[in-house]
PDB file of C-alpha atoms and ligand atoms in Angstrom:
ATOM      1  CA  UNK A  18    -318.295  23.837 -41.315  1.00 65.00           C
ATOM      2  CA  UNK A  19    -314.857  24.509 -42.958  1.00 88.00           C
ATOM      3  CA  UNK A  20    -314.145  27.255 -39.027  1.00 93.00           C
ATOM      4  CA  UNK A  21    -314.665  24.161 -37.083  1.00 94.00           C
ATOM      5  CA  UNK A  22    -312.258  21.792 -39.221  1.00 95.00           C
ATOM      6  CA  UNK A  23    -309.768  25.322 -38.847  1.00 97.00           C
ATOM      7  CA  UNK A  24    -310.239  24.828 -35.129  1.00 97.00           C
ATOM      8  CA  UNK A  25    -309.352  21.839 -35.065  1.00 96.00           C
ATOM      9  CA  UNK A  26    -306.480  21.904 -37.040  1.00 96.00           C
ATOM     10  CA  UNK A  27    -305.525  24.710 -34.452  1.00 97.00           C
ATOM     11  CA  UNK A  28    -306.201  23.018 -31.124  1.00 96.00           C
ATOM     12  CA  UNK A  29    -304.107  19.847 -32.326  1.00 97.00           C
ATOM     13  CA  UNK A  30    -300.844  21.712 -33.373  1.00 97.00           C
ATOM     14  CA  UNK A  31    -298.498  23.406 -31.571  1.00 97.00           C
ATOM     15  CA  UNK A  32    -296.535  24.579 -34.514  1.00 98.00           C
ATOM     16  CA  UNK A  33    -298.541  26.697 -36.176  1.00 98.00           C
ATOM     17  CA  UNK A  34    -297.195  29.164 -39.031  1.00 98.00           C
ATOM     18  CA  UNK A  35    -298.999  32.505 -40.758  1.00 98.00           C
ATOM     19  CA  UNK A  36    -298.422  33.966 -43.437  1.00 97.00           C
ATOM     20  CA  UNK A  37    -300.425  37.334 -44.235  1.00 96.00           C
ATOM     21  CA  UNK A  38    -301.111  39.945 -47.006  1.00 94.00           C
ATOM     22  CA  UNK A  39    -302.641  42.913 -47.691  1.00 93.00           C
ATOM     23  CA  UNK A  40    -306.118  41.513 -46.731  1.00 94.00           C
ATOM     24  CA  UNK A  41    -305.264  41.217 -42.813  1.00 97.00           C
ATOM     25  CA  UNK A  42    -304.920  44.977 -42.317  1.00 96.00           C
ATOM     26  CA  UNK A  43    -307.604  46.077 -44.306  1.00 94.00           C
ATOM     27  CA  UNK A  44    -310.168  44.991 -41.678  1.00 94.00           C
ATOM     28  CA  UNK A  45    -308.395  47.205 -39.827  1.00 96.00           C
ATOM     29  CA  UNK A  46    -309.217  50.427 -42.529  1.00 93.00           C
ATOM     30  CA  UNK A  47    -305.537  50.080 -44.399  1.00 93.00           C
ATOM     31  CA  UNK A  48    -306.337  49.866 -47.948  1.00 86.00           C
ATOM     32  CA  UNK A  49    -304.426  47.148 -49.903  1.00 80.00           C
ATOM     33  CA  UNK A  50    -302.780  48.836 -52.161  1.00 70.00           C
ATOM     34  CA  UNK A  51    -303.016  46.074 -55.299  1.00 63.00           C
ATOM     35  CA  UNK A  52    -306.494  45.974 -55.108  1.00 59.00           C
ATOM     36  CA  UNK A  53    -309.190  47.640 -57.564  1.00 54.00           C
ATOM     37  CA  UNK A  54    -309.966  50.217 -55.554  1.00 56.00           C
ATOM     38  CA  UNK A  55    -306.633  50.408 -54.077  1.00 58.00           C
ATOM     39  CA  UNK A  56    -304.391  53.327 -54.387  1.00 60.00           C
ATOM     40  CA  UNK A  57    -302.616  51.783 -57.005  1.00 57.00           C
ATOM     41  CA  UNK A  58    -305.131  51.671 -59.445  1.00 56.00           C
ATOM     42  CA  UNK A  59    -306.430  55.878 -58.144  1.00 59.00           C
ATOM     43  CA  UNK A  60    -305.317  58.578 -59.882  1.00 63.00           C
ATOM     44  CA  UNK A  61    -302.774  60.885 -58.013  1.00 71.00           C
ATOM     45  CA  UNK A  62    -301.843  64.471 -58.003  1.00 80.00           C
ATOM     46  CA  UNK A  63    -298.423  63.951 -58.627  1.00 86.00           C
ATOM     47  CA  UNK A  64    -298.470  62.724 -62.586  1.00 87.00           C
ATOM     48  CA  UNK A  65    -296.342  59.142 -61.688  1.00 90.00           C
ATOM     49  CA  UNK A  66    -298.027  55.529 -60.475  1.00 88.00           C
ATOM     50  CA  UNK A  67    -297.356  54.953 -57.013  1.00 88.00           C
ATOM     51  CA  UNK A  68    -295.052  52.235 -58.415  1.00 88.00           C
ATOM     52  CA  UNK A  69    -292.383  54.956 -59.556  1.00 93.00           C
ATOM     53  CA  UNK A  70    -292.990  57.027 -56.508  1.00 94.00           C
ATOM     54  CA  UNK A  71    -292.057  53.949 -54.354  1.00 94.00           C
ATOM     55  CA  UNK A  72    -289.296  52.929 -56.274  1.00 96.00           C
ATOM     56  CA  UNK A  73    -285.367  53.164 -55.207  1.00 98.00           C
ATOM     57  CA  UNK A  74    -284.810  55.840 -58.038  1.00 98.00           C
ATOM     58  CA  UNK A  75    -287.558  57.839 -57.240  1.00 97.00           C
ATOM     59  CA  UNK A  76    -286.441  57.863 -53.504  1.00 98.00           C
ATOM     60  CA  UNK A  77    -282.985  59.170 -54.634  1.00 98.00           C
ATOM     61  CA  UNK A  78    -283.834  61.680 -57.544  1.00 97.00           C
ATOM     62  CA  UNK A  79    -287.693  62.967 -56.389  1.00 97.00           C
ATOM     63  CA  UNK A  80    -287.332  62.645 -52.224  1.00 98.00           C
ATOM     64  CA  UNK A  81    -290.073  65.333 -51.542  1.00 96.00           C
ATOM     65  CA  UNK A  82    -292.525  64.194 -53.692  1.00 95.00           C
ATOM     66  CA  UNK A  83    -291.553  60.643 -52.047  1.00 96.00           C
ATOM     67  CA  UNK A  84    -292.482  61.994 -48.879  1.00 97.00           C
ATOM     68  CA  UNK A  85    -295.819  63.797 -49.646  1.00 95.00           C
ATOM     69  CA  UNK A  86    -297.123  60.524 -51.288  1.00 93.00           C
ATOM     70  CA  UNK A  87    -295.713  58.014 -48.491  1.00 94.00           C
ATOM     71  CA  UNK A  88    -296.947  60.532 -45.667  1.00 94.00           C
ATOM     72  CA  UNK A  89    -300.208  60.614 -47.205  1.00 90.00           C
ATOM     73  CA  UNK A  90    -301.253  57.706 -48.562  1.00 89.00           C
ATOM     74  CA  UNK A  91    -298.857  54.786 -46.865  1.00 92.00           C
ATOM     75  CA  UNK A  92    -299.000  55.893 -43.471  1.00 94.00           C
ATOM     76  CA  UNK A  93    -301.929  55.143 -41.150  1.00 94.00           C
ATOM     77  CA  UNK A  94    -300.926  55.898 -37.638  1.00 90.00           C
ATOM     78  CA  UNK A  95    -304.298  55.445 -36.165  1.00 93.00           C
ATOM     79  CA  UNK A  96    -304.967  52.329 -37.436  1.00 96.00           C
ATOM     80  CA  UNK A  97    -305.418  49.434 -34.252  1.00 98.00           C
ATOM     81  CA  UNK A  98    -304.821  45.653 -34.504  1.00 98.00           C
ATOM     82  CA  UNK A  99    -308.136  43.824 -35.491  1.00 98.00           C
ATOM     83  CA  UNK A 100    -309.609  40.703 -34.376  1.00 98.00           C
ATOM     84  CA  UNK A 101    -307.381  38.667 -36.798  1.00 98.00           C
ATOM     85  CA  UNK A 102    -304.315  40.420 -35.261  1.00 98.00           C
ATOM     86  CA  UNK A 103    -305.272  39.532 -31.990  1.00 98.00           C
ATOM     87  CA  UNK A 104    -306.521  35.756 -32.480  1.00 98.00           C
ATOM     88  CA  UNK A 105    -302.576  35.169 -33.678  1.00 98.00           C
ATOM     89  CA  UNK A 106    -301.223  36.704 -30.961  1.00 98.00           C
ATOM     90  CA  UNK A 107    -303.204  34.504 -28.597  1.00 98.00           C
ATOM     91  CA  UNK A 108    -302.265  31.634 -30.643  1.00 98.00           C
ATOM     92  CA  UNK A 109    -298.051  32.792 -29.846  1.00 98.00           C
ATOM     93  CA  UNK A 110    -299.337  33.102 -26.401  1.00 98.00           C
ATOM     94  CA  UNK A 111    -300.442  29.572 -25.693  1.00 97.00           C
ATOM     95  CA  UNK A 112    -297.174  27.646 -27.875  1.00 97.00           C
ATOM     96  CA  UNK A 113    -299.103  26.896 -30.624  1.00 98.00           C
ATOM     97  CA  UNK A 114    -297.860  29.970 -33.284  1.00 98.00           C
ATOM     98  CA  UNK A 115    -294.488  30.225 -34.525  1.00 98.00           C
ATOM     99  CA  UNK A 116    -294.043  33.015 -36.407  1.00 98.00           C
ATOM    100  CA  UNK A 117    -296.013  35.458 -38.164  1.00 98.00           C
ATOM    101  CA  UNK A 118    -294.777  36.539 -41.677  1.00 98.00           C
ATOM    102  CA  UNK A 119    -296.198  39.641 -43.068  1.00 97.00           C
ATOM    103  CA  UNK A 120    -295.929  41.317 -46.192  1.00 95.00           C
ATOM    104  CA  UNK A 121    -297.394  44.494 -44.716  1.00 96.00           C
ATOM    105  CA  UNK A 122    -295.819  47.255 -43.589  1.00 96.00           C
ATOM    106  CA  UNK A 123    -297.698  48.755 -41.048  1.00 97.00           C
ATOM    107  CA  UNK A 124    -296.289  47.123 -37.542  1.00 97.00           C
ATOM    108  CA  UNK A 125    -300.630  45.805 -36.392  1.00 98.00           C
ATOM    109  CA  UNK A 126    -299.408  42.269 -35.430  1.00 98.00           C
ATOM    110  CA  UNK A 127    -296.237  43.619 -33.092  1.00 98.00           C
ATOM    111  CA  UNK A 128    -299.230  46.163 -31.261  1.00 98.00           C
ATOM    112  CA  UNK A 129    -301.622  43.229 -31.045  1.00 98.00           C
ATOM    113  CA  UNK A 130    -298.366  41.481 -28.613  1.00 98.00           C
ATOM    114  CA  UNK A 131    -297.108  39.326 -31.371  1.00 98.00           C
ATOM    115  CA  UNK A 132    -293.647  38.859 -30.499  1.00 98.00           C
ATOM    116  CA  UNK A 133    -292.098  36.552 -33.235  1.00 98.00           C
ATOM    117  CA  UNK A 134    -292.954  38.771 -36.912  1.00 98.00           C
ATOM    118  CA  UNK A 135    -291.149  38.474 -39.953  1.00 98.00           C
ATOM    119  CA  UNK A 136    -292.081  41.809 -42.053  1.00 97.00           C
ATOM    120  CA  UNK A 137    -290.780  40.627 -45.656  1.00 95.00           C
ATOM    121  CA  UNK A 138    -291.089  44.254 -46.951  1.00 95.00           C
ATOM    122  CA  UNK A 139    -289.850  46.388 -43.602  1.00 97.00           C
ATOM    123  CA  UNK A 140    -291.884  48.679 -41.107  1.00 97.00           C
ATOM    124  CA  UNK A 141    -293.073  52.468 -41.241  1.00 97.00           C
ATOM    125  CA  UNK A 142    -292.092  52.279 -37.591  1.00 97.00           C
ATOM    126  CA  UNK A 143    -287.909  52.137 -38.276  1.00 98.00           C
ATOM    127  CA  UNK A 144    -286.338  54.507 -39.823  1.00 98.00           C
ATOM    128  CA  UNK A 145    -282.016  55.549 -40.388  1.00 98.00           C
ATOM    129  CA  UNK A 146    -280.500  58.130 -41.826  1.00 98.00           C
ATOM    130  CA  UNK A 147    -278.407  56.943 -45.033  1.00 98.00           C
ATOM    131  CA  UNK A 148    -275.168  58.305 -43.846  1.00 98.00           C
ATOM    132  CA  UNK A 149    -274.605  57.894 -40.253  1.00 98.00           C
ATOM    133  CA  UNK A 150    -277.747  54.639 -39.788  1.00 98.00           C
ATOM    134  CA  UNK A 151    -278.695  56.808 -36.919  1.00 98.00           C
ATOM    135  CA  UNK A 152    -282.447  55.212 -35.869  1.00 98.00           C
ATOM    136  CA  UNK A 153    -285.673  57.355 -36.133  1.00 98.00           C
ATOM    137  CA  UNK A 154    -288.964  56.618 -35.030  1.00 97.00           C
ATOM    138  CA  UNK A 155    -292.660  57.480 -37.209  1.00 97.00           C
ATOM    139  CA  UNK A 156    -292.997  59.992 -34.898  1.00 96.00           C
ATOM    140  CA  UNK A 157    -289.886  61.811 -35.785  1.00 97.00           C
ATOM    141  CA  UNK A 158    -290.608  61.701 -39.738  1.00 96.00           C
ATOM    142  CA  UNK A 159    -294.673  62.721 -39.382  1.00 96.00           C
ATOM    143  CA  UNK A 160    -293.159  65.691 -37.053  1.00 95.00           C
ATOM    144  CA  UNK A 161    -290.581  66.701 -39.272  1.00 95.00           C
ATOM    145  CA  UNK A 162    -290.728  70.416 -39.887  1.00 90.00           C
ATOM    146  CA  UNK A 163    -289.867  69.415 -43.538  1.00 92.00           C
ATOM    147  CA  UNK A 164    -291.021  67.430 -46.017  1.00 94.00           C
ATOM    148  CA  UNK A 165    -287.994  65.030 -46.647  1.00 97.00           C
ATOM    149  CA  UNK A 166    -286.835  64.408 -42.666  1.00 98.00           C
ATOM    150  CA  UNK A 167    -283.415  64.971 -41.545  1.00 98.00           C
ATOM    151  CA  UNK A 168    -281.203  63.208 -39.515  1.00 98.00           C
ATOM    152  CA  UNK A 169    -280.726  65.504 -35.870  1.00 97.00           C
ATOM    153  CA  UNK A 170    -276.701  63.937 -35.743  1.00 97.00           C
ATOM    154  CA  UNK A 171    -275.497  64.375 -38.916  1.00 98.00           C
ATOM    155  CA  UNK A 172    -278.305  66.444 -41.227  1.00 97.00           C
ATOM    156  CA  UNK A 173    -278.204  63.132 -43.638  1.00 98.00           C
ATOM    157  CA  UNK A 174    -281.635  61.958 -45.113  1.00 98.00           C
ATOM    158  CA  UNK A 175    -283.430  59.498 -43.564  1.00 98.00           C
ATOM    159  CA  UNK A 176    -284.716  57.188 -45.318  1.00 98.00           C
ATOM    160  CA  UNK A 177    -287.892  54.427 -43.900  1.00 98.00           C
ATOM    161  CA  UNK A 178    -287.001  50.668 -43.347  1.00 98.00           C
ATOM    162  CA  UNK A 179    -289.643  49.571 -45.864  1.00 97.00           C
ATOM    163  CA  UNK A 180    -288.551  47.878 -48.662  1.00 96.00           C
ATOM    164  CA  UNK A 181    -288.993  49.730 -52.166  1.00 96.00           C
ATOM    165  CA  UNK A 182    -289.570  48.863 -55.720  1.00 94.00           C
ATOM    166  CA  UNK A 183    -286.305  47.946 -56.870  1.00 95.00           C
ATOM    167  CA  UNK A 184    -284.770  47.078 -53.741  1.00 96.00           C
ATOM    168  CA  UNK A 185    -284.202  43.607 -52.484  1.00 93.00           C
ATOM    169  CA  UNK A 186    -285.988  41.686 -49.675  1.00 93.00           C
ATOM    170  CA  UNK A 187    -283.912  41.168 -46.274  1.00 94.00           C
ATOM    171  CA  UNK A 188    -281.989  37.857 -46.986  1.00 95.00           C
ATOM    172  CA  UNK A 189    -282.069  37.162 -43.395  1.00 97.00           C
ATOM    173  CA  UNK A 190    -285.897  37.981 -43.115  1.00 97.00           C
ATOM    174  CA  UNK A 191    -286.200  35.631 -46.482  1.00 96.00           C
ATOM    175  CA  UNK A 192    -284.265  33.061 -44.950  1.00 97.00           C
ATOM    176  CA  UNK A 193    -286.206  32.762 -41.431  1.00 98.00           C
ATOM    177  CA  UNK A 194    -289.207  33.129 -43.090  1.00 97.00           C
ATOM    178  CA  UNK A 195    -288.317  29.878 -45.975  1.00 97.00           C
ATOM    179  CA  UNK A 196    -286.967  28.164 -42.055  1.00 98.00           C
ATOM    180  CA  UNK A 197    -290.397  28.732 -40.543  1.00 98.00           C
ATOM    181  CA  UNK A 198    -292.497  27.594 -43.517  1.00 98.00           C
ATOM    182  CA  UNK A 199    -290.334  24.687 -44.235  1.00 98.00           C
ATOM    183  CA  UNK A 200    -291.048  23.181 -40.738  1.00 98.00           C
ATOM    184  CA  UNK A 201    -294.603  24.267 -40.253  1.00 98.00           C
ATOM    185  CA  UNK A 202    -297.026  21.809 -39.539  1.00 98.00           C
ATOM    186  CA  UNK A 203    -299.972  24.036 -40.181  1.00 98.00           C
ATOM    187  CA  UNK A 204    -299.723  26.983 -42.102  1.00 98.00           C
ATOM    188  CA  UNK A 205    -302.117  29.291 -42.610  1.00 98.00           C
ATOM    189  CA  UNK A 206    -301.798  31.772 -45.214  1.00 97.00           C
ATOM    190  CA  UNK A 207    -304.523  34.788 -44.739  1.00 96.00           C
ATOM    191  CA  UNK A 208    -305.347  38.044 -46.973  1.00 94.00           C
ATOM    192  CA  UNK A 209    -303.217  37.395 -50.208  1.00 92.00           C
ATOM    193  CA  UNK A 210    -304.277  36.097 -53.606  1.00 88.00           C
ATOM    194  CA  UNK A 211    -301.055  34.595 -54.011  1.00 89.00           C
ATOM    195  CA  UNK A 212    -300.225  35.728 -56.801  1.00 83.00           C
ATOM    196  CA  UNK A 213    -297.578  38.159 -56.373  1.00 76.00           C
ATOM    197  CA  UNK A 214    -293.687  38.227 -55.561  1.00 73.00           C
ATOM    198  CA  UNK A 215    -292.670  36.334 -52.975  1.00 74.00           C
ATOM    199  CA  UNK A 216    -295.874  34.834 -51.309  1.00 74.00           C
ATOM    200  CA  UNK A 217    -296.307  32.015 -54.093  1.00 78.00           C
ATOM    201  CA  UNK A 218    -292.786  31.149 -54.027  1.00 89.00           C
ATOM    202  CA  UNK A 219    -292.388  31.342 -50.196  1.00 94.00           C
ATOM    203  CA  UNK A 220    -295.203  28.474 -50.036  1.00 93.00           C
ATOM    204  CA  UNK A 221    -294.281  26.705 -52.228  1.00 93.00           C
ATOM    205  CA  UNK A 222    -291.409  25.676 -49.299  1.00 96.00           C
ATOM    206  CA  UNK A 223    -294.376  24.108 -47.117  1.00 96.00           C
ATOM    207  CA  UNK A 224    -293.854  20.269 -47.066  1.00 96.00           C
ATOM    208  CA  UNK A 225    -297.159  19.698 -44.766  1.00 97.00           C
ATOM    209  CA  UNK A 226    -300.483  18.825 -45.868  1.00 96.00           C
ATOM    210  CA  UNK A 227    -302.410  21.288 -43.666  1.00 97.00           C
ATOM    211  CA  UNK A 228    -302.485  24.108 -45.438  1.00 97.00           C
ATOM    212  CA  UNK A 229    -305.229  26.641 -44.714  1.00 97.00           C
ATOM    213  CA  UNK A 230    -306.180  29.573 -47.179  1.00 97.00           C
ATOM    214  CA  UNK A 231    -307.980  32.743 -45.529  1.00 96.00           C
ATOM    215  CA  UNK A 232    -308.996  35.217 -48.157  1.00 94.00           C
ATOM    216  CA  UNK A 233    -311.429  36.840 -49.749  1.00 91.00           C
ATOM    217  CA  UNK A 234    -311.234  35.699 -53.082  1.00 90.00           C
ATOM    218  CA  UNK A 235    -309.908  32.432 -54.694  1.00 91.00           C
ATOM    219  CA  UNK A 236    -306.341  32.238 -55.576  1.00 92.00           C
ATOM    220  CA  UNK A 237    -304.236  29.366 -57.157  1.00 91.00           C
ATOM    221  CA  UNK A 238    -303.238  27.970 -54.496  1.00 92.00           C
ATOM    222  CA  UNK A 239    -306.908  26.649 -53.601  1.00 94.00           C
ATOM    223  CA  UNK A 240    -306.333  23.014 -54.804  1.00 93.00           C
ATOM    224  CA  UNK A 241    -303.249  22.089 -52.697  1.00 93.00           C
ATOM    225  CA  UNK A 242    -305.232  23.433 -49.310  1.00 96.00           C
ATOM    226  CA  UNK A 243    -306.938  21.549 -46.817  1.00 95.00           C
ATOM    227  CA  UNK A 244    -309.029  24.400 -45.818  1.00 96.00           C
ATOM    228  CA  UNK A 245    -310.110  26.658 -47.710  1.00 97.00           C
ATOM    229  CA  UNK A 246    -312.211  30.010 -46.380  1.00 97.00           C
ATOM    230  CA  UNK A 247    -313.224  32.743 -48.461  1.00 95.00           C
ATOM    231  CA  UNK A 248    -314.684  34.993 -45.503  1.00 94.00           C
ATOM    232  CA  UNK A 249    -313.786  37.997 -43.617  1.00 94.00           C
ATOM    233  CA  UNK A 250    -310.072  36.727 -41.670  1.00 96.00           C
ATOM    234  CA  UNK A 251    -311.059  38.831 -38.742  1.00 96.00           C
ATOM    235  CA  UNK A 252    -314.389  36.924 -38.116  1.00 95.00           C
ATOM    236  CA  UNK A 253    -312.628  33.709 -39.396  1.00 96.00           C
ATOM    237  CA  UNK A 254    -309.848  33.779 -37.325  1.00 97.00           C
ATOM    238  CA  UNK A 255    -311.303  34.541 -34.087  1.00 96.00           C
ATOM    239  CA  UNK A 256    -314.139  31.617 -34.196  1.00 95.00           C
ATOM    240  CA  UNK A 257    -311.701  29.496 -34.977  1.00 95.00           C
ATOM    241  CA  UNK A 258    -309.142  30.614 -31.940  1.00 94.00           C
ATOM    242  CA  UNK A 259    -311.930  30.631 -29.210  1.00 85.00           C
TER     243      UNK A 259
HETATM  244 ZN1   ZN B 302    -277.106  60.852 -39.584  1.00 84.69          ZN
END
């Protein structure tokens, strides 16, 4: 009952915002990393939690061991778009989407042919050398001969465009993202519990009353949405496009 009330929220709106966590790429086998079985909570071989190891200071002081764990555990190259992926980019397609804000890192929503995304945390798939901001693809890092990759210009480390513990968000990502949610007349919010920094403070900018929660399990926000689906988003989200 609650898909069809989703479609028709959808077929009535042409400005349509998403928001998206964890939950939208692990349909497509990326594990979300804050959940119980998640690699957060998994013991590693390296003696820190993967908080330290993807911190700022850890970058700077430990950048090998950095690398193993973010080459082995962060990076899923393989991984395709999945049907929720490609219901949104349909959605930019036909006028009705805005934007797509994502907390994840892995670059799914930009293969499905979303053209508009907002990636609050960065992207595996940029990368610059901290001295000369040279650019460097996945490729070149997952090829690198050694562990910690190398800028080719000037020898200087490279370091991923994904933001790390410690480090601030992208003010201007932040900003467009607040600009998009702040107009929205829909806005769906998909695979997060809401509960972390900053998805409950970035919806807390949405003025509308057609708020839409996709996601597994409850989360606070449940009381304040229209909508309300606690399903797989994949299967969710492509009903309710089609
Ligand atoms: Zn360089």
């Amino acid at each position: 009952m609650s898909i069809h009330l989703l479609k028709d929220l959808i077929s009535q709106s042409s400005n349509i915002v998403f928001f998206g966590g964890a939950g939208v790429s692990t349909e497509s086998n990326i594990p979300d990393f804050r959940s119980e079985q998640g690699i957060y909570n998994t013991k590693n071989k390296y003696g820190y939690p993967p908080e330290v190891i993807l911190s700022h200071t850890f970058f700077i002081r430990h950048t090998e061991i950095f690398y193993d764990f973010y080459k082995t555990t962060m990076i899923y190259k393989d991984a395709k778009p999945n049907k929720a992926h490609l219901a949104l980019a349909a959605l930019e397609r036909q006028g009705k989407l805005k934007a797509v804000i994502t907390q994840n890192i892995d670059g799914l929503h930009q293969m499905a042919g979303s053209k508009n995304v907002l990636e609050l945390h960065g992207s595996i798939h940029r990368n610059y050398c901290m001295k000369c901001a040279e650019k460097y693809s996945l490729d070149y890092i997952l090829n690198s001969q050694d562990i910690i990759p190398k800028c080719s210009k000037c020898g200087g480390t490279i370091k991923p465009d994904v933001v790390l513990y410690e480090e601030n968000l992208d003010m201007n990502v932040l900003e467009k993202s607040i600009e998009y949610i702040s107009k929205a007349e829909v806005l769906i919010v998909g695979g997060t519990s809401l509960t972390v920094y900053p998805a409950a403070g970035l919806i807390d900018y949405y003025k509308g009353d057609k708020l839409v929660l996709l996601n597994k399990s409850s989360t606070p926000y449940d009381r304040r949405a229209s909508i309300v689906i606690n399903d797989r988003i994949g299967k969710v989200m492509e009903e309710a496009v089609n």
